[in-house]
Short mmCIF file of N, CA and C in Angstrom, two decimals:
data_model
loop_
_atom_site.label_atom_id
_atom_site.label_comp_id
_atom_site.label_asym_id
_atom_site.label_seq_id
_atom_site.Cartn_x
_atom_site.Cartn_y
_atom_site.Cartn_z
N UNK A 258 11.52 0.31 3.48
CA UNK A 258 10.93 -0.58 4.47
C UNK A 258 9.43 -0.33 4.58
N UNK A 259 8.85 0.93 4.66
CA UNK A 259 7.87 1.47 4.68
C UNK A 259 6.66 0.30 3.23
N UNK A 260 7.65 0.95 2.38
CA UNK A 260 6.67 0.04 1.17
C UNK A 260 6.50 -1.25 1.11
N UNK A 261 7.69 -2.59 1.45
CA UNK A 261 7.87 -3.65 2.04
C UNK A 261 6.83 -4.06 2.95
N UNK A 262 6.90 -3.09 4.07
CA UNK A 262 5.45 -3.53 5.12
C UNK A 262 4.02 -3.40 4.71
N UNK A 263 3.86 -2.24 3.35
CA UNK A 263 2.90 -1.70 2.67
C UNK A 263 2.63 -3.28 2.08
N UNK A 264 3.28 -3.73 1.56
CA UNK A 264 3.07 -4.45 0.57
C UNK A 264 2.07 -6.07 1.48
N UNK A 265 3.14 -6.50 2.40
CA UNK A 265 2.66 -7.32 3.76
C UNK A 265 1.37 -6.86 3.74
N UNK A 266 0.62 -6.16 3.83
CA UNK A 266 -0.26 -5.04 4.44
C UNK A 266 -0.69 -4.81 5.85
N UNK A 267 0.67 -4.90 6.50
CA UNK A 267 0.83 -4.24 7.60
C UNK A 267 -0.10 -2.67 7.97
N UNK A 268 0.49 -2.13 7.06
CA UNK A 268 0.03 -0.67 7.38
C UNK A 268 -0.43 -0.17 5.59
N UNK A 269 -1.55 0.67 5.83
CA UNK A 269 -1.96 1.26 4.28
C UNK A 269 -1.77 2.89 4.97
N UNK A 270 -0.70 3.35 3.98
CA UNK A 270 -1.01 4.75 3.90
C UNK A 270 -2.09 5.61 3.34
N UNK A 271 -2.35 6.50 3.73
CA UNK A 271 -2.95 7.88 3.31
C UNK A 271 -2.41 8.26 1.90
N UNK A 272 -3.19 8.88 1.19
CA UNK A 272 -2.22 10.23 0.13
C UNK A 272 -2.61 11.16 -0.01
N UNK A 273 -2.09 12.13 -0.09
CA UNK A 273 -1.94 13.21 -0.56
C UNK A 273 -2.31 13.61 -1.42
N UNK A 274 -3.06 14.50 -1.70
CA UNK A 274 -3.74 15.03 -3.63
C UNK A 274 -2.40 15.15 -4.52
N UNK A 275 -1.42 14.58 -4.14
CA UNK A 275 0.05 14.94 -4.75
C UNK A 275 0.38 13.46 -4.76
N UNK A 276 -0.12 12.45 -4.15
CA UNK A 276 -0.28 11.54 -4.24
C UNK A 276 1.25 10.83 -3.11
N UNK A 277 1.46 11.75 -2.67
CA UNK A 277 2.72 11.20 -1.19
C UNK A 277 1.83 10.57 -0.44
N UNK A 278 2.38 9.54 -0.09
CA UNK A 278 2.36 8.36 0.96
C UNK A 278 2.44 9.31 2.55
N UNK A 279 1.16 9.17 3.57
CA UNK A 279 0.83 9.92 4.80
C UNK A 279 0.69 9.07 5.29
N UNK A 280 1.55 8.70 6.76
CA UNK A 280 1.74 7.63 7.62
C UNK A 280 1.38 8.59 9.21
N UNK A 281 -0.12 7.73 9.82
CA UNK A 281 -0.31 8.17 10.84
C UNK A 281 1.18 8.08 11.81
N UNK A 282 0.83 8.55 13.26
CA UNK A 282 1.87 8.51 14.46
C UNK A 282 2.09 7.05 14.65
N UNK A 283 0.83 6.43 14.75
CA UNK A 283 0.42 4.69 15.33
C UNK A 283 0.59 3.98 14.06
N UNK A 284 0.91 4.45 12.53
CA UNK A 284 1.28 3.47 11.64
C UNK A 284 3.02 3.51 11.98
N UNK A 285 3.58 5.04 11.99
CA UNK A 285 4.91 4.87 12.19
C UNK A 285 5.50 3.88 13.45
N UNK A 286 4.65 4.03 14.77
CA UNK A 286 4.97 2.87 15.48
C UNK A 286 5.25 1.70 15.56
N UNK A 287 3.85 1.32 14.68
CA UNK A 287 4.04 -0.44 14.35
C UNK A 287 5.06 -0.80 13.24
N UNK A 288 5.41 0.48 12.68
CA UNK A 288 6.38 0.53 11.70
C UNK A 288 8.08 0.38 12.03
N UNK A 289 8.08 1.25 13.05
CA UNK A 289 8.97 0.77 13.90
C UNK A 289 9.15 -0.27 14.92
N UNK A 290 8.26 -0.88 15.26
CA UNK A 290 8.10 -2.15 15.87
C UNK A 290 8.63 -3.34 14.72
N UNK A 291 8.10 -2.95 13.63
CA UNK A 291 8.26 -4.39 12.95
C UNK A 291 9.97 -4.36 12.70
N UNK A 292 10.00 -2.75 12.23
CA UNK A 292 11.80 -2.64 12.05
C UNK A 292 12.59 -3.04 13.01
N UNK A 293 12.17 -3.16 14.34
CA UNK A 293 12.98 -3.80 15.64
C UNK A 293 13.07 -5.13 14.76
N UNK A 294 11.72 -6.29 14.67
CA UNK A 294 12.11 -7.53 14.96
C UNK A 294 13.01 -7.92 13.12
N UNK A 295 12.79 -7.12 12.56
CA UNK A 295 13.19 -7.97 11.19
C UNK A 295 14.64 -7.62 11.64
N UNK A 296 15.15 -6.48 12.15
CA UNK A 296 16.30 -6.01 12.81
C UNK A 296 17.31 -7.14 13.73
N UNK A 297 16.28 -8.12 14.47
CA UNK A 297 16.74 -8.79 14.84
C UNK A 297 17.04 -10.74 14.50
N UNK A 298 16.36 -10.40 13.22
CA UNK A 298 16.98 -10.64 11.82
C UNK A 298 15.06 -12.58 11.60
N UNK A 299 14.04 -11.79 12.17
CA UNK A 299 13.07 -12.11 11.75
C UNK A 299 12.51 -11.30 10.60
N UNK A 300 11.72 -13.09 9.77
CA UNK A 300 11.58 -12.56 8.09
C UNK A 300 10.31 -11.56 8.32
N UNK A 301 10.64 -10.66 7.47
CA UNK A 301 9.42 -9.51 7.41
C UNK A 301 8.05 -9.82 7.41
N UNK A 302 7.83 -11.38 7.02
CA UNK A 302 6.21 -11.50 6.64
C UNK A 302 6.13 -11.63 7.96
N UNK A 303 6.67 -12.61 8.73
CA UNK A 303 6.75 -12.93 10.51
C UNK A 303 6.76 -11.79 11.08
N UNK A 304 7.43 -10.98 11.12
CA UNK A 304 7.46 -9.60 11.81
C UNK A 304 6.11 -8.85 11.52
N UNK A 305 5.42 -8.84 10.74
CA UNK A 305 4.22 -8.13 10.57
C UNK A 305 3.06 -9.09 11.00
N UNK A 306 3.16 -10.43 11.06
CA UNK A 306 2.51 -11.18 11.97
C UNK A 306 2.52 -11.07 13.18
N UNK A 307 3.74 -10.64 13.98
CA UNK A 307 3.84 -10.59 15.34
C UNK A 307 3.26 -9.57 15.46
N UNK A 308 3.74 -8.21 15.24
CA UNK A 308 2.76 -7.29 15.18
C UNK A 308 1.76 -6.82 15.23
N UNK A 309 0.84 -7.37 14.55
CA UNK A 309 -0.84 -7.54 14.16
C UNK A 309 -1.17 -8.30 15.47
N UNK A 310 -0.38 -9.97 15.81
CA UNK A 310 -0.54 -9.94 17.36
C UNK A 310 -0.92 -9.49 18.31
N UNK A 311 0.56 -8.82 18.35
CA UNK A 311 0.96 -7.83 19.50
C UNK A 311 -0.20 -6.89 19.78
N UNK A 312 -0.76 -6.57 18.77
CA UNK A 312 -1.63 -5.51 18.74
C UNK A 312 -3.03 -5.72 19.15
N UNK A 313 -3.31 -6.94 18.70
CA UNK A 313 -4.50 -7.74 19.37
C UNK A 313 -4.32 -7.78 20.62
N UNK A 314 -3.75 -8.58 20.93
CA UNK A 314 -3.69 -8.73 22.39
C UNK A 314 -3.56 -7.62 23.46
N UNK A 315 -2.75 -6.33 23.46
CA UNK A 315 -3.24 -4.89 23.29
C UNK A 315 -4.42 -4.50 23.92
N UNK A 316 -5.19 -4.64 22.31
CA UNK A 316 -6.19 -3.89 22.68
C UNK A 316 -7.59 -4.95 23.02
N UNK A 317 -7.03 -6.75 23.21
CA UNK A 317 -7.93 -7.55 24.32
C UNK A 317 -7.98 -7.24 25.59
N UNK A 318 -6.56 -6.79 25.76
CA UNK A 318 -6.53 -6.44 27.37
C UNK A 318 -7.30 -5.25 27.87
N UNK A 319 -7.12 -4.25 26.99
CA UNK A 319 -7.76 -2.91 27.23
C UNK A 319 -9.08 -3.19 27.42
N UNK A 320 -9.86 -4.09 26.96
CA UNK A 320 -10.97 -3.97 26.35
C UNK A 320 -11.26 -5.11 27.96
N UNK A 321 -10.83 -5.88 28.04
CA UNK A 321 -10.85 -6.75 29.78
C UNK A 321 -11.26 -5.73 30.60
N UNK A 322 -9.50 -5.11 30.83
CA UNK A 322 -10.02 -4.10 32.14
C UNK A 322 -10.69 -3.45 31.95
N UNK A 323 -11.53 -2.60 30.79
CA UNK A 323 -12.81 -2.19 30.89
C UNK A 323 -13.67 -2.72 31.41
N UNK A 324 -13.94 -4.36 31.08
CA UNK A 324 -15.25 -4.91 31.72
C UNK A 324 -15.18 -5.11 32.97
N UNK A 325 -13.78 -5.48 33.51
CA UNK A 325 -13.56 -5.38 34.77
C UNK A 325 -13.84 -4.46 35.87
N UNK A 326 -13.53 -2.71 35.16
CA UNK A 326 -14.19 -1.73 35.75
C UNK A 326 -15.64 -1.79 35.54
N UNK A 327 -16.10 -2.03 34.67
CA UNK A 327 -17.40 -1.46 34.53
C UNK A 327 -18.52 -2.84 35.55
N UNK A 328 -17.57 -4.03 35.75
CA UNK A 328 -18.22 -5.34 37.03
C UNK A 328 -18.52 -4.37 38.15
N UNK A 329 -16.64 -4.21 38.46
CA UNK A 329 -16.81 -4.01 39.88
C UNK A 329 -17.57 -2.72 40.22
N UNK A 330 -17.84 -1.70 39.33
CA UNK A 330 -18.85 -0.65 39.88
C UNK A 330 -20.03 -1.38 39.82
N UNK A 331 -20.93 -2.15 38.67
CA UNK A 331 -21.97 -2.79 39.24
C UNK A 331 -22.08 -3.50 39.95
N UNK A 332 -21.20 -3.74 40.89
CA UNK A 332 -21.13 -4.89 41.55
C UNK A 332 -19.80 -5.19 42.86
N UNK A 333 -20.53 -4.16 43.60
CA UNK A 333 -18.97 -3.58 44.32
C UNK A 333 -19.10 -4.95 45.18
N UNK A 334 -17.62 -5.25 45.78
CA UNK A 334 -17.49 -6.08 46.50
C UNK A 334 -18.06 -6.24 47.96
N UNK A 335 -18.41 -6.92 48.72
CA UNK A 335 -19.46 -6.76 49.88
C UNK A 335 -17.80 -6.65 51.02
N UNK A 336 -18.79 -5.49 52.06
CA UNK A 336 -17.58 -4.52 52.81
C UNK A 336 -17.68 -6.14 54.21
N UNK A 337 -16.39 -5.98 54.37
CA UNK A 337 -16.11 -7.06 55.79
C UNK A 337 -17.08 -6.62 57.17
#
């Protein structure tokens, strides 16, 4: 499955001077994420689309409530 998603290019492994395939913590995740949806019997190219998604949207949000914190300290709300 690993090489399957490799191939998608979901995820690119690492190697090894031995030349083994090294899969970060956060590649095995999305790795297991995609294995949920093909699991639930979506085609693998789709499943690594949702994914890549999923992942966007993620780290749009993260990246929001940052600006959101960093408003409301410049710009604290006026006290009643």
């Amino acid at each position: 499955f690993l090489r399957a998603i490799g191939k998608a290019r979901l995820i690119t492994p690492l190697r090894s001077e031995g030349g083994h395939r090294r899969y970060s913590r956060y590649q095995l995740r999305i790795a297991a994420r995609a294995r949920e949806l093909v699991d639930q019997g979506t085609p693998i190219e789709a499943a690594c689309r949702i994914v890549v998604l999923e992942d966007q949207l993620e780290e749009a949000q993260r990246i929001n409530a940052e600006y959101r914190r960093a408003a409301e300290q410049a710009d604290p709300p006026p006290a009643d």
